[in-house]
CSV table of N, CA and C in Angstrom, one decimal:
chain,number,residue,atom,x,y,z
A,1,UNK,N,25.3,-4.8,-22.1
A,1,UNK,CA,25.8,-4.6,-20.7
A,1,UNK,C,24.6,-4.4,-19.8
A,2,UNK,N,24.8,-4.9,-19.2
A,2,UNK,CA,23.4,-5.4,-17.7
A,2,UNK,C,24.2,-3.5,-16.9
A,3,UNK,N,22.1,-2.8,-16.7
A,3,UNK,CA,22.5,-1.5,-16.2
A,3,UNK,C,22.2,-2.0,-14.5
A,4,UNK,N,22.4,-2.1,-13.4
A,4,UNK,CA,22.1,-2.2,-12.4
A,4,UNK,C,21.9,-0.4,-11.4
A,5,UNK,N,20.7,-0.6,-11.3
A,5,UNK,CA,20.0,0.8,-10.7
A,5,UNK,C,19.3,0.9,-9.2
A,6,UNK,N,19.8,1.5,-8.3
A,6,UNK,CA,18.8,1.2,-7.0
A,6,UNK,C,17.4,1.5,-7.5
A,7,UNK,N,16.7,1.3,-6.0
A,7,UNK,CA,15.5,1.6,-6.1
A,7,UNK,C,15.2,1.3,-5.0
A,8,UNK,N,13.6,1.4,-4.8
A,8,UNK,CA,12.9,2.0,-4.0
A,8,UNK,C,12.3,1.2,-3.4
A,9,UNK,N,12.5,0.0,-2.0
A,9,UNK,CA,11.8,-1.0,-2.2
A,9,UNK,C,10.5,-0.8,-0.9
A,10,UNK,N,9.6,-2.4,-1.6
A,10,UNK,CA,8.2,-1.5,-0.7
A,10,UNK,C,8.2,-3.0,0.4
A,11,UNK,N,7.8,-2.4,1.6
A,11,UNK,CA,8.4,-2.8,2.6
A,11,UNK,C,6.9,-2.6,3.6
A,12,UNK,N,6.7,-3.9,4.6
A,12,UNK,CA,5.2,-4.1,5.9
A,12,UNK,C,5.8,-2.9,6.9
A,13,UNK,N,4.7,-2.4,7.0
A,13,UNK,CA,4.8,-1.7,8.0
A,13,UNK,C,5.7,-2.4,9.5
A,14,UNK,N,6.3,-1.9,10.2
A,14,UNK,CA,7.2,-3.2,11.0
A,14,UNK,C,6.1,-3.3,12.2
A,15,UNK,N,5.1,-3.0,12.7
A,15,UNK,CA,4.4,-3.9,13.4
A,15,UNK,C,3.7,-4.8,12.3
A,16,UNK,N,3.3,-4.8,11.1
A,16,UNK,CA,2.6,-5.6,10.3
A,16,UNK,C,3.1,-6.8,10.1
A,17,UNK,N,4.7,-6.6,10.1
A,17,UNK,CA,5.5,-7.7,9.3
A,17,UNK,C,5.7,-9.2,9.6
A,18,UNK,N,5.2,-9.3,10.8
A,18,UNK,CA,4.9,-11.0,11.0
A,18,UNK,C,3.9,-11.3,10.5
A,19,UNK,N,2.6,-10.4,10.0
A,19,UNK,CA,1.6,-11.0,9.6
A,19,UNK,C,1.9,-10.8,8.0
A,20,UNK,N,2.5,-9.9,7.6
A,20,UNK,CA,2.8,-10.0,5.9
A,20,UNK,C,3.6,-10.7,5.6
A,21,UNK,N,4.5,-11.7,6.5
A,21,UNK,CA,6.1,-12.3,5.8
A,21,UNK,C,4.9,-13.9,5.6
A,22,UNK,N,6.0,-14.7,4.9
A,22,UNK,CA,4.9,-15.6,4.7
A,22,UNK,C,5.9,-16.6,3.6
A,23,UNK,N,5.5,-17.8,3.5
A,23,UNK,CA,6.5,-18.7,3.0
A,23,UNK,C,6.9,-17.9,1.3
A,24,UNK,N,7.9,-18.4,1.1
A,24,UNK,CA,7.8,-18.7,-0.8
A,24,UNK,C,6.7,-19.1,-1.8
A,25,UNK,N,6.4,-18.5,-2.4
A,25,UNK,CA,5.5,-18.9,-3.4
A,25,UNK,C,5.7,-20.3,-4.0
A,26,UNK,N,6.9,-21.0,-4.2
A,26,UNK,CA,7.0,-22.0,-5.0
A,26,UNK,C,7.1,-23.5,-4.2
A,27,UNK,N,6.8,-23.1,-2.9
A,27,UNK,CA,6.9,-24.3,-2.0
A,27,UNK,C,5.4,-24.8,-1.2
A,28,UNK,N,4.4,-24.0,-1.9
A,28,UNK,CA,3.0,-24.0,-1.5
A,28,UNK,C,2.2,-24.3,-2.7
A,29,UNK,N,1.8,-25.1,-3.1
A,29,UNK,CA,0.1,-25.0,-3.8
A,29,UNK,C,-0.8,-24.1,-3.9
A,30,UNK,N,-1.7,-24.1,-4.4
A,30,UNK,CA,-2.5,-22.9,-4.2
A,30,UNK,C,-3.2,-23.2,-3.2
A,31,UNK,N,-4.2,-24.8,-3.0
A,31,UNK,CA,-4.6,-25.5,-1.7
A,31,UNK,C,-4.0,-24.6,-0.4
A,32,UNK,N,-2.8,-25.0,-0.4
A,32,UNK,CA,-2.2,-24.4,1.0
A,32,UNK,C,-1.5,-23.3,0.6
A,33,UNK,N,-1.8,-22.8,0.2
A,33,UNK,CA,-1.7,-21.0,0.2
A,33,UNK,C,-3.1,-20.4,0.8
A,34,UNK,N,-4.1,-21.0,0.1
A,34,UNK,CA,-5.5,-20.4,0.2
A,34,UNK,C,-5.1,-21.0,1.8
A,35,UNK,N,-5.5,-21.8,2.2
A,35,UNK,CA,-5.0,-22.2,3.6
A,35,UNK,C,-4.6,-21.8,4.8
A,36,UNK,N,-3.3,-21.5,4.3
A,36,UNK,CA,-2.3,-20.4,5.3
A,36,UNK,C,-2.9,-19.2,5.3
A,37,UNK,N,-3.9,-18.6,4.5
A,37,UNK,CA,-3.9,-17.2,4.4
A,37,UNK,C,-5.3,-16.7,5.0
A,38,UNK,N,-5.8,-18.1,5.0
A,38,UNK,CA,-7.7,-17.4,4.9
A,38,UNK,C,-8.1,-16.7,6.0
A,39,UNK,N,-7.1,-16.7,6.8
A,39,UNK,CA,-7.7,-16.0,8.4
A,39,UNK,C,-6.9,-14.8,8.1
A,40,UNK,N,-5.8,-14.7,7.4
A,40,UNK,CA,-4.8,-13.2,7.6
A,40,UNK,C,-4.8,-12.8,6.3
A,41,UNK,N,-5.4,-11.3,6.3
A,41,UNK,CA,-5.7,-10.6,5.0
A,41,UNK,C,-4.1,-9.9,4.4
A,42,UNK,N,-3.1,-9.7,5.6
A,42,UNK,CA,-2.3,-9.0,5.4
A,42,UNK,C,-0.8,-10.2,4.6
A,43,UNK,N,-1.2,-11.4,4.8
A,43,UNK,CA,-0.2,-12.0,4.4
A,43,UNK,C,0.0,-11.9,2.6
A,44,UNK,N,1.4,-11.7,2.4
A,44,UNK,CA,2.0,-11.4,1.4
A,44,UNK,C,1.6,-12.5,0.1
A,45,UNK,N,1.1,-13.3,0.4
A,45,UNK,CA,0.6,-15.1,-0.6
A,45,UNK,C,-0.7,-14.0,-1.4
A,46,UNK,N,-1.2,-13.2,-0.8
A,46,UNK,CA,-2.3,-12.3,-1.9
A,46,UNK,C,-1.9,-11.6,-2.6
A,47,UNK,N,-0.6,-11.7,-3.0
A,47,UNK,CA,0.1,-10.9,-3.9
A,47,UNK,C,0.3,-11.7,-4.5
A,48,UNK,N,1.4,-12.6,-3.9
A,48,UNK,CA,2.3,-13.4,-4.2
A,48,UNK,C,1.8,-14.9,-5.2
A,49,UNK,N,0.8,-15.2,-4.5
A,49,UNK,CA,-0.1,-16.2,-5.5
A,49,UNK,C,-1.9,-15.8,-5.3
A,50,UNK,N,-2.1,-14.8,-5.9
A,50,UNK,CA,-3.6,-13.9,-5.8
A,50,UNK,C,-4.7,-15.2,-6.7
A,51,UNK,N,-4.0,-16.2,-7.1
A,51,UNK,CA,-5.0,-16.8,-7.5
A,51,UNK,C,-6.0,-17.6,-5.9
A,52,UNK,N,-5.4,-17.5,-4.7
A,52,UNK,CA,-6.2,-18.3,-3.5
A,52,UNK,C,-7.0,-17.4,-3.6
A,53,UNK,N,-7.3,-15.8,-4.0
A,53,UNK,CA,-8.6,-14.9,-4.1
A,53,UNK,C,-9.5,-14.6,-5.1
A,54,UNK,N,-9.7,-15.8,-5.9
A,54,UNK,CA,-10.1,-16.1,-7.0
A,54,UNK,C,-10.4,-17.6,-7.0
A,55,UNK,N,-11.6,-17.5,-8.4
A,55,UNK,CA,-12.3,-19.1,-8.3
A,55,UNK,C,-11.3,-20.4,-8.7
A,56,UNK,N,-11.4,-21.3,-7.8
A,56,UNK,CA,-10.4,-22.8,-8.0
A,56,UNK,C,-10.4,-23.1,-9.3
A,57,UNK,N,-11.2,-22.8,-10.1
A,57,UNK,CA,-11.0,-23.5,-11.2
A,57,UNK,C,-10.0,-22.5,-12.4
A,58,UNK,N,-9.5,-21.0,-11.7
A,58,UNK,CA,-9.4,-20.9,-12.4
A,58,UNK,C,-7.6,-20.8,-12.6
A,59,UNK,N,-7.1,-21.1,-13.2
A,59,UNK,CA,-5.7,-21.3,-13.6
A,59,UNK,C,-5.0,-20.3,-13.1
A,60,UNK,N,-3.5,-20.8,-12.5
A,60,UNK,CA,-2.9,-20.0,-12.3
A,60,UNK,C,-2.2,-18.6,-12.6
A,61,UNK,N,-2.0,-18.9,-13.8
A,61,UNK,CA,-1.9,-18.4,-15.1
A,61,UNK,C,-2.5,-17.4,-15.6
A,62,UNK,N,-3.7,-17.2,-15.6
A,62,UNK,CA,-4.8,-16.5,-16.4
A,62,UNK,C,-4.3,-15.1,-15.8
A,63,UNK,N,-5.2,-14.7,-16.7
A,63,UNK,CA,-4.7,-12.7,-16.9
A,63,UNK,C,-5.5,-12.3,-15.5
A,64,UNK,N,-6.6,-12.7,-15.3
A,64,UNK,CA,-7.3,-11.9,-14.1
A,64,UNK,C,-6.1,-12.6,-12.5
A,65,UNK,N,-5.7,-13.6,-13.0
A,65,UNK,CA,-4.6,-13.4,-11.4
A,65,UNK,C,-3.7,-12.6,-11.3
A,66,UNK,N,-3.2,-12.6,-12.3
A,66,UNK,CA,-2.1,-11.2,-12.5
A,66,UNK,C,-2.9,-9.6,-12.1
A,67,UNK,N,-4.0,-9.3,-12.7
A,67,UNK,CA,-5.1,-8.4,-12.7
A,67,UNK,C,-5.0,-8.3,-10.7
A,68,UNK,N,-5.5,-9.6,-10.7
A,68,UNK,CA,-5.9,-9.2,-8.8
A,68,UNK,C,-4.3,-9.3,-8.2
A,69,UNK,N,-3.4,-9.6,-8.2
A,69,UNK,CA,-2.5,-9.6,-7.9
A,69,UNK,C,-2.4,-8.1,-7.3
A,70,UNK,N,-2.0,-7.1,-8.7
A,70,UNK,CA,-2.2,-5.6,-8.4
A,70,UNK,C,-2.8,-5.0,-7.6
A,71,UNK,N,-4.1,-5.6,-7.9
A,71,UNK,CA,-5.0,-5.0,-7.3
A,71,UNK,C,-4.8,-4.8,-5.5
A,72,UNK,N,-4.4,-6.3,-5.1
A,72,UNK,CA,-4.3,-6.8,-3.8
A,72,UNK,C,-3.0,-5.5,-3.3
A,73,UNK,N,-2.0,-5.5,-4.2
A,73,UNK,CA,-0.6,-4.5,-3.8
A,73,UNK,C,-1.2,-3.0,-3.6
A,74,UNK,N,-1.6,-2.7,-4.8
A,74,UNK,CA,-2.4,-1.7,-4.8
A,74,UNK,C,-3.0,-1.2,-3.2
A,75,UNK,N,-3.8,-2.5,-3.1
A,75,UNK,CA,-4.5,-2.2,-1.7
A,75,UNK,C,-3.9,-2.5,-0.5
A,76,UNK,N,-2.9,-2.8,-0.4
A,76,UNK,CA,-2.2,-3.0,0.6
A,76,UNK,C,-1.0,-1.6,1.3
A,77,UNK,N,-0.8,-0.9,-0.4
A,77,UNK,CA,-0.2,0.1,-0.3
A,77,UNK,C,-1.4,1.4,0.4
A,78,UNK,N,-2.4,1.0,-0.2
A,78,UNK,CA,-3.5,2.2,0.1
A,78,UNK,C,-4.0,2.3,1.9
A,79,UNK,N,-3.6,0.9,2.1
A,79,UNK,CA,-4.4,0.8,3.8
A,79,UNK,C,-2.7,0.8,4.2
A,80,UNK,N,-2.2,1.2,3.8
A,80,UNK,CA,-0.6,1.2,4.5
A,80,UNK,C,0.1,0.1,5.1
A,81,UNK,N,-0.6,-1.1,5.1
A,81,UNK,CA,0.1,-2.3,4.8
A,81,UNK,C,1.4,-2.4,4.6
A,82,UNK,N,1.9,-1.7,3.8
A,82,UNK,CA,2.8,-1.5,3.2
A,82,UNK,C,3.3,-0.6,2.7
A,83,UNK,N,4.6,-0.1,2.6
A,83,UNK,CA,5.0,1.4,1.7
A,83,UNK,C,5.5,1.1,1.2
A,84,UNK,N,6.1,2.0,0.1
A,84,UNK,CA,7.5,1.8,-0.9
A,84,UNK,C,8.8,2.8,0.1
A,85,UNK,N,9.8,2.4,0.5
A,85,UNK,CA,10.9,2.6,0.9
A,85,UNK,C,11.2,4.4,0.3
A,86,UNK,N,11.6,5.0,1.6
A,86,UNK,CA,12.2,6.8,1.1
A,86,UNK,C,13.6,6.8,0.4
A,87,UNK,N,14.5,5.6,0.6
A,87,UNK,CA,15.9,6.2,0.0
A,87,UNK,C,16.3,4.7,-1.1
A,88,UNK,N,16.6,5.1,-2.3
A,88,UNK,CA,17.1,4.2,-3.1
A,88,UNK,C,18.6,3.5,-2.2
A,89,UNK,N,18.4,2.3,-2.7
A,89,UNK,CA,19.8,1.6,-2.7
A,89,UNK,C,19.9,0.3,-3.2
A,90,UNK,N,20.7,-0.1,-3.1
A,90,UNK,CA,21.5,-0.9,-4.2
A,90,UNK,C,22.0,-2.0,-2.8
A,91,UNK,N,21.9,-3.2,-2.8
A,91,UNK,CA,22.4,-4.3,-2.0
A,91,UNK,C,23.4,-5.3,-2.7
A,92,UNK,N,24.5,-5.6,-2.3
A,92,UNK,CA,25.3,-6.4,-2.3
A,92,UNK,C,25.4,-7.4,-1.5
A,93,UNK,N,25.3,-8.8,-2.3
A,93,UNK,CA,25.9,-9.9,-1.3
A,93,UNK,C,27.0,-10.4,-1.9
């Protein structure tokens, strides 16, 4: 039986949020990820695909993207970037 549980979700600061919203990860390359992003530190693609902050050659895949990924959230949460949400809830569509 599938448990469904709110939570807590983490959310741009709302003046930040045009600079952190940012296409889908699966409709960009890494090319044009690194691209879109190299002038705006706060865009969500440093999470989202952390390999444009890391060397080209190295696969998307590999454990240190996943590694910087964190890292990037981590720091986005730390410079307030970003928070995690005060009240759980649960969304329905």
């Amino acid at each position: 039986m599938v448990k469904v549980r709110p939570f807590k979700a983490i959310r741009p600061k709302q003046d930040l949020a045009h600079q952190v919203a940012s296409l889908p990860y699966d409709v960009l390359n890494s090319d044009e990820a690194r691209e879109l992003s190299k002038e705006n530190p706060y865009s969500f693609l440093h999470i989202d695909k952390a390999e444009i902050d890391l060397d080209k050659t190295l696969s998307p895949y590999a454990a240190e993207v996943y590694q910087k990924a964190n890292e990037n959230l981590e720091t986005f949460l730390k410079k307030r970037v970003a928070r995690k949400g005060g009240t759980r809830f649960l969304l329905f569509i």
